[in-house]
mmCIF file of C-alpha atoms in Angstrom:
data_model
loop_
_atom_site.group_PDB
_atom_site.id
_atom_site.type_symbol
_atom_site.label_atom_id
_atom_site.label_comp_id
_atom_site.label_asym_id
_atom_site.label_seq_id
_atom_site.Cartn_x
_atom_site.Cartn_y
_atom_site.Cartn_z
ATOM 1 C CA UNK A 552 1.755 119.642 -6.883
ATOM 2 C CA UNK A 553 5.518 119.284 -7.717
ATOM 3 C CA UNK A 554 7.057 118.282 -10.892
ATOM 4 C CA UNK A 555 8.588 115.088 -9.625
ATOM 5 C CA UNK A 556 5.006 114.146 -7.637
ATOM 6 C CA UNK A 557 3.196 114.483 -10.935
ATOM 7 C CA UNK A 558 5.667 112.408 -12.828
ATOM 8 C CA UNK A 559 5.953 109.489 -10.189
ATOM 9 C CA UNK A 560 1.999 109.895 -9.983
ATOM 10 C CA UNK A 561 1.307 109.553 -13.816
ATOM 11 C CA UNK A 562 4.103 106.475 -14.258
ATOM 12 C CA UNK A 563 2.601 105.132 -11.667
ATOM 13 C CA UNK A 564 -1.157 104.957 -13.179
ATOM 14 C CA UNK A 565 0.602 104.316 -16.784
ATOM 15 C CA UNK A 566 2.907 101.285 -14.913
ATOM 16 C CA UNK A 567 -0.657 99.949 -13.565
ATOM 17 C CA UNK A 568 -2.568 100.180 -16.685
ATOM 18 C CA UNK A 569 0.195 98.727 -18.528
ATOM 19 C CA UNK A 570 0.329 95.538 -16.239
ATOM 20 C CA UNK A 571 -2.757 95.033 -16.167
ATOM 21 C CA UNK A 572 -2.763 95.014 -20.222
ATOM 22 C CA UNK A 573 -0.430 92.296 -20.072
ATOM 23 C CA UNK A 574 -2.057 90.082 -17.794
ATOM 24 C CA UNK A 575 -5.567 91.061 -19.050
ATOM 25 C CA UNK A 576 -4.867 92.422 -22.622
ATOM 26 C CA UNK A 577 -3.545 89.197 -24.548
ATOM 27 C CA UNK A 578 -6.719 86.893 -23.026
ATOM 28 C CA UNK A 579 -9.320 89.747 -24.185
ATOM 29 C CA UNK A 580 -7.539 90.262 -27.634
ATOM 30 C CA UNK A 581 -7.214 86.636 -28.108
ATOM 31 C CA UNK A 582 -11.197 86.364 -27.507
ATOM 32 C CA UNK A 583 -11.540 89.623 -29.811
ATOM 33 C CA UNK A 584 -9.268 88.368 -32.506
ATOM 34 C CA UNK A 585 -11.057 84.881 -32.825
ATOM 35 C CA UNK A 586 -13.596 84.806 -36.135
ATOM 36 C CA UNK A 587 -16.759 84.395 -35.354
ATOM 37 C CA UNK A 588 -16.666 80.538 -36.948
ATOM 38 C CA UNK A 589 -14.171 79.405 -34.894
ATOM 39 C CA UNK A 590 -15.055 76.509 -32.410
ATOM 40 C CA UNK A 591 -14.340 77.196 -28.651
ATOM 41 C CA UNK A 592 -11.015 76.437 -27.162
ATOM 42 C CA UNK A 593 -11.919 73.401 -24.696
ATOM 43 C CA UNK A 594 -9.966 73.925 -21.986
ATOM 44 C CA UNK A 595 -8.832 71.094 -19.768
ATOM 45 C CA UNK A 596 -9.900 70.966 -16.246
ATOM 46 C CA UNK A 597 -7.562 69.892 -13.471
ATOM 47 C CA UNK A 598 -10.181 67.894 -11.811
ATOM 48 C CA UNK A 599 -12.917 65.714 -13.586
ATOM 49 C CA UNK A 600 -16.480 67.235 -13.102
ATOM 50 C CA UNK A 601 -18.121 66.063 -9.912
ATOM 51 C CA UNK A 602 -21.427 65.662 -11.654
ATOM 52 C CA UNK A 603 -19.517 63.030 -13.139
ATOM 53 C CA UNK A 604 -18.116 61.433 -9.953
ATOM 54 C CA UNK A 605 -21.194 61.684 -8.291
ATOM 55 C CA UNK A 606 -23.990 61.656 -10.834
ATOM 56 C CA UNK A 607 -26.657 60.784 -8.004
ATOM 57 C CA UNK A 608 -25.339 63.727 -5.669
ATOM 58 C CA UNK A 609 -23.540 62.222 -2.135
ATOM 59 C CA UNK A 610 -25.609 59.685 -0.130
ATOM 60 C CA UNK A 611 -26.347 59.866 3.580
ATOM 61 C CA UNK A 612 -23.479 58.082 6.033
ATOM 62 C CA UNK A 613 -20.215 58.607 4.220
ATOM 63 C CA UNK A 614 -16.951 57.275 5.859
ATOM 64 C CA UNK A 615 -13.824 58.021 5.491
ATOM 65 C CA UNK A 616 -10.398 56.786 6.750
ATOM 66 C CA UNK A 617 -7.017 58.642 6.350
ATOM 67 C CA UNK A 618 -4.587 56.860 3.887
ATOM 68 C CA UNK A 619 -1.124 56.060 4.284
ATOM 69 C CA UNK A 620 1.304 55.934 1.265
ATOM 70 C CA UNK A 621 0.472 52.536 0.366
ATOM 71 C CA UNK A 622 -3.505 52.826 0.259
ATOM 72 C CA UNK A 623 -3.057 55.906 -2.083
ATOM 73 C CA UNK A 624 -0.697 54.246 -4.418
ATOM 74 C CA UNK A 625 -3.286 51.391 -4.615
ATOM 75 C CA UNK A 626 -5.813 54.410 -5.248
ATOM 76 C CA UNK A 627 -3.745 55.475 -8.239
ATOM 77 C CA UNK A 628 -3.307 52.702 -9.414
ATOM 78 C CA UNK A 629 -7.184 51.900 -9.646
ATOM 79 C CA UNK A 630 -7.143 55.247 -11.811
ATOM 80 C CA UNK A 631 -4.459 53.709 -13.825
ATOM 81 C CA UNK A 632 -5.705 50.748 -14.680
ATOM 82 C CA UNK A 633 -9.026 52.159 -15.782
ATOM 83 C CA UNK A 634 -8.211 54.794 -18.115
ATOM 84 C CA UNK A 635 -5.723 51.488 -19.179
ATOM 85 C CA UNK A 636 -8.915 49.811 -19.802
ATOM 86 C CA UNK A 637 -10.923 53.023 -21.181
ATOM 87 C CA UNK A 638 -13.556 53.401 -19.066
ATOM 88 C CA UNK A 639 -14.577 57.235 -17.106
ATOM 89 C CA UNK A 640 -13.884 58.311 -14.005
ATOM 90 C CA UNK A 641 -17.157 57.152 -12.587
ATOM 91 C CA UNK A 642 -15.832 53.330 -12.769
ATOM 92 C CA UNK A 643 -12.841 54.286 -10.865
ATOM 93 C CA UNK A 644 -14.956 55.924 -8.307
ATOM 94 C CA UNK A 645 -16.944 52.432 -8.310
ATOM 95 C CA UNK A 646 -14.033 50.527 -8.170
ATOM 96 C CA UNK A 647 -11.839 52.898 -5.506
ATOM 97 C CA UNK A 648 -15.139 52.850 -3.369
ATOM 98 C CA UNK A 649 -15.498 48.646 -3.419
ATOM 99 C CA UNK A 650 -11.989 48.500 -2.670
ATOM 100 C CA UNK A 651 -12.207 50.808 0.417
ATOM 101 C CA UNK A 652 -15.078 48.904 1.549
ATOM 102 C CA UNK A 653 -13.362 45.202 0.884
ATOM 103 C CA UNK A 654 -10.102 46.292 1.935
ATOM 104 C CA UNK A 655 -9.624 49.783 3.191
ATOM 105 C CA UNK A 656 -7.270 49.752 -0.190
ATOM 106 C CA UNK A 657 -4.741 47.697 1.045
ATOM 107 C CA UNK A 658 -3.341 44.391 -1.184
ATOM 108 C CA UNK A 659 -4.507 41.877 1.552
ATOM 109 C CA UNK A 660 -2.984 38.474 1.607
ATOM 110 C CA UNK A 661 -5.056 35.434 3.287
ATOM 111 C CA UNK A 662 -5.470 36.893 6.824
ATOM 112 C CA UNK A 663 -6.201 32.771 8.051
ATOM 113 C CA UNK A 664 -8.883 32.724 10.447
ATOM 114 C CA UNK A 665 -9.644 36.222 10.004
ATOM 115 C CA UNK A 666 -10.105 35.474 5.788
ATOM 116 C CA UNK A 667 -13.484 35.042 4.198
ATOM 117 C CA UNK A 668 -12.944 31.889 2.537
ATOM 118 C CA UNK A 669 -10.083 32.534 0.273
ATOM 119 C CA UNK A 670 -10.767 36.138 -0.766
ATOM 120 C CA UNK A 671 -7.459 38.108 -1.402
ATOM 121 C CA UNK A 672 -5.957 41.453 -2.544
ATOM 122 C CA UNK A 673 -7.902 45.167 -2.900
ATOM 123 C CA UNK A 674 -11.011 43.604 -4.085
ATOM 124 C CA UNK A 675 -10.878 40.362 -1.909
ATOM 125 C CA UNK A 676 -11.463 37.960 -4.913
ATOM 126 C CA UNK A 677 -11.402 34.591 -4.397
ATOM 127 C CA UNK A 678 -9.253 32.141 -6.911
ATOM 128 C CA UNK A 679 -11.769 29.322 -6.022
ATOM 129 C CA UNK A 680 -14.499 31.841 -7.576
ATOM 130 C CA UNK A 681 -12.548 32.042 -11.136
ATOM 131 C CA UNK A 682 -11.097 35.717 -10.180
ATOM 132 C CA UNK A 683 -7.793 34.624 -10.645
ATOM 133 C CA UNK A 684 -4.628 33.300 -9.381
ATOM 134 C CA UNK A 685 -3.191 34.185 -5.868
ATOM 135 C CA UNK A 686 -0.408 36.439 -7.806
ATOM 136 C CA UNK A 687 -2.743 37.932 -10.151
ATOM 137 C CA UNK A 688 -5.635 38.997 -7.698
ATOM 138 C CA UNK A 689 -3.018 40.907 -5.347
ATOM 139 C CA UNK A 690 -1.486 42.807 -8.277
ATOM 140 C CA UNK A 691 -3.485 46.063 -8.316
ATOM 141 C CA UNK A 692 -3.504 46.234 -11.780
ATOM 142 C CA UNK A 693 -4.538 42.771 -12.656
ATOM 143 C CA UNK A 694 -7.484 42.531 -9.560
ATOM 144 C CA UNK A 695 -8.788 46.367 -10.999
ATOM 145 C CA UNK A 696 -9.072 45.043 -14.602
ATOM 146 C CA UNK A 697 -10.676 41.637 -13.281
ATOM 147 C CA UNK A 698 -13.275 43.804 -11.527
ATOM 148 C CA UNK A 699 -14.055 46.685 -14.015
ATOM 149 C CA UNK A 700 -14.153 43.622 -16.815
ATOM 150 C CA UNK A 701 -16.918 42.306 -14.231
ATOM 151 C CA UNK A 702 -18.754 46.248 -14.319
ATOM 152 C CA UNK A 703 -18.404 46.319 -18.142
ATOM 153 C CA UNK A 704 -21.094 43.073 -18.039
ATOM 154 C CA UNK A 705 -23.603 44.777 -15.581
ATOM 155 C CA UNK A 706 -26.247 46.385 -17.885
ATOM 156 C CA UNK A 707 -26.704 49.998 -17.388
ATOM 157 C CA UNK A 708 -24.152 50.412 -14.410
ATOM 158 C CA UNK A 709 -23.412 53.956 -15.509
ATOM 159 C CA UNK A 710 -27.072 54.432 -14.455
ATOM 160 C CA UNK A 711 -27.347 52.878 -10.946
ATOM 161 C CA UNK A 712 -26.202 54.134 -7.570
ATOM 162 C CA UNK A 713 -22.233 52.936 -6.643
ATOM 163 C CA UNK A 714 -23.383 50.351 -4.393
ATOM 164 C CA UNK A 715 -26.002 48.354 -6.596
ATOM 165 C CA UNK A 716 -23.102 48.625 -9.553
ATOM 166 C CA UNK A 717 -20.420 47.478 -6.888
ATOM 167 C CA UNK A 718 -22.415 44.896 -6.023
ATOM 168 C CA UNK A 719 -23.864 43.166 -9.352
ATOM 169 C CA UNK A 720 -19.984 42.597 -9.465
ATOM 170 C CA UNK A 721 -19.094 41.837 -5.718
ATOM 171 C CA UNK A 722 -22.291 39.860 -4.169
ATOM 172 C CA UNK A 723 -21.051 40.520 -1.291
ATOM 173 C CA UNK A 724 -23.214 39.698 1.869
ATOM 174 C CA UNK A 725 -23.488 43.444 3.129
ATOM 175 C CA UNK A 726 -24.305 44.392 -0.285
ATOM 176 C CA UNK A 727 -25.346 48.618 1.023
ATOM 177 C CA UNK A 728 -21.900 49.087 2.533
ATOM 178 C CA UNK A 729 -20.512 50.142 -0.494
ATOM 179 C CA UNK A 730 -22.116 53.583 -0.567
ATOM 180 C CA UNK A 731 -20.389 55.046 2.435
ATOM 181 C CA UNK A 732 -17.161 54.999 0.386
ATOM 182 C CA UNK A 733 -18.078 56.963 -2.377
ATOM 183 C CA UNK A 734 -17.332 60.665 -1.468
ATOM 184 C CA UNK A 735 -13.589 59.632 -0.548
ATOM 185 C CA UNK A 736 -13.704 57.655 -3.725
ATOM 186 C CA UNK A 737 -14.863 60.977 -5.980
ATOM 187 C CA UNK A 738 -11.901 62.692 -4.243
ATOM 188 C CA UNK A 739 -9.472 60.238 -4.412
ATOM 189 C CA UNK A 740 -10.118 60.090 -8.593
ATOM 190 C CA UNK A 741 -10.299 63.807 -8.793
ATOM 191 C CA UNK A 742 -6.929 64.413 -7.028
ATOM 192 C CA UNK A 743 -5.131 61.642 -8.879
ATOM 193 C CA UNK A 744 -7.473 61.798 -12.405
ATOM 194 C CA UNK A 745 -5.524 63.671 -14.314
ATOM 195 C CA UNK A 746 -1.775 63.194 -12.059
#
């Protein structure tokens, strides 16, 4: 073998072992280097844990609809105003899932004929039902904290599947629909969680 074919050969396996001490070396000496009292280093996850989302696992006849810039900006703003009000991800996936189901997400205004009653905004609440004014139940933020205030009151709601939760708050007259909603709601608060 020639002089210059050894050399390139050996700087080439020193050049690999070298890189792959720096990308390996300061993660294994940082986990060498710890005492052995030290607490572990939680590390922050860019998603929320499904088993969180979905504590009961995915139910049977999900839908889902594609979402335009408006819907998802309602959808983050759900996520907003619950960590605002300090509750998990699981409420937002409760309250992302009754909105998709009352109003595919979108801030309705009284649709006339087409309106139940006087039902309004993402959650359709109805002033005439003590939800709110007309302004204040078609502000996202205001209708979300009306409704997870409403969750809050429902004993053990952590515990129940979405739709029985949804609906202690709702009672709405098609109180299973709520359930088909709540896969796009898990992914809609683990893609805008922690954004």
């Amino acid at each position: 073998m020639s002089t210059t074919l050894l050399r390139k050969t050996v700087l080439g396996v020193a050049g690999l072992a070298f890189a792959g001490g720096v990308v390996a070396g300061p993660v294994a000496g940082a986990v060498d280097a710890a005492p052995a009292h030290a607490a572990p280093v939680a590390v922050q996850a860019d998603k929320p844990d499904t088993g969180k989302l979905l504590p009961h696992g995915t139910p049977g006849g999900q839908s889902s609809i594609p979402l335009n810039a408006e819907q998802t900006a309602n959808a983050k703003a759900i996520v907003k105003a619950t960590k605002k009000a300090g509750m998990d991800e699981r409420a937002a996936v409760v309250a992302i899932a009754t909105s998709l189901q009352e109003s595919k997400l979108e801030n309705l205004g009284h649709l006339g004929d087409r309106n139940d009653h006087d039902s309004q905004g993402l959650f359709q609440q109805r002033p005439s039902s003590g939800w709110g004014t007309v302004e204040q139940i078609t502000d996202p933020e205001y209708s979300t904290t009306a409704f997870l205030k409403g969750l809050k009151q429902v004993d053990g709601w952590k515990d129940m599947p979405l739709t029985q939760a949804a609906q202690k708050v709702q009672v709405s007259a098609y109180p299973d629909h709520y359930a088909q909603w709540e896969k796009q709601a898990a992914d809609l608060v683990a893609a805008h969680w922690n954004s």
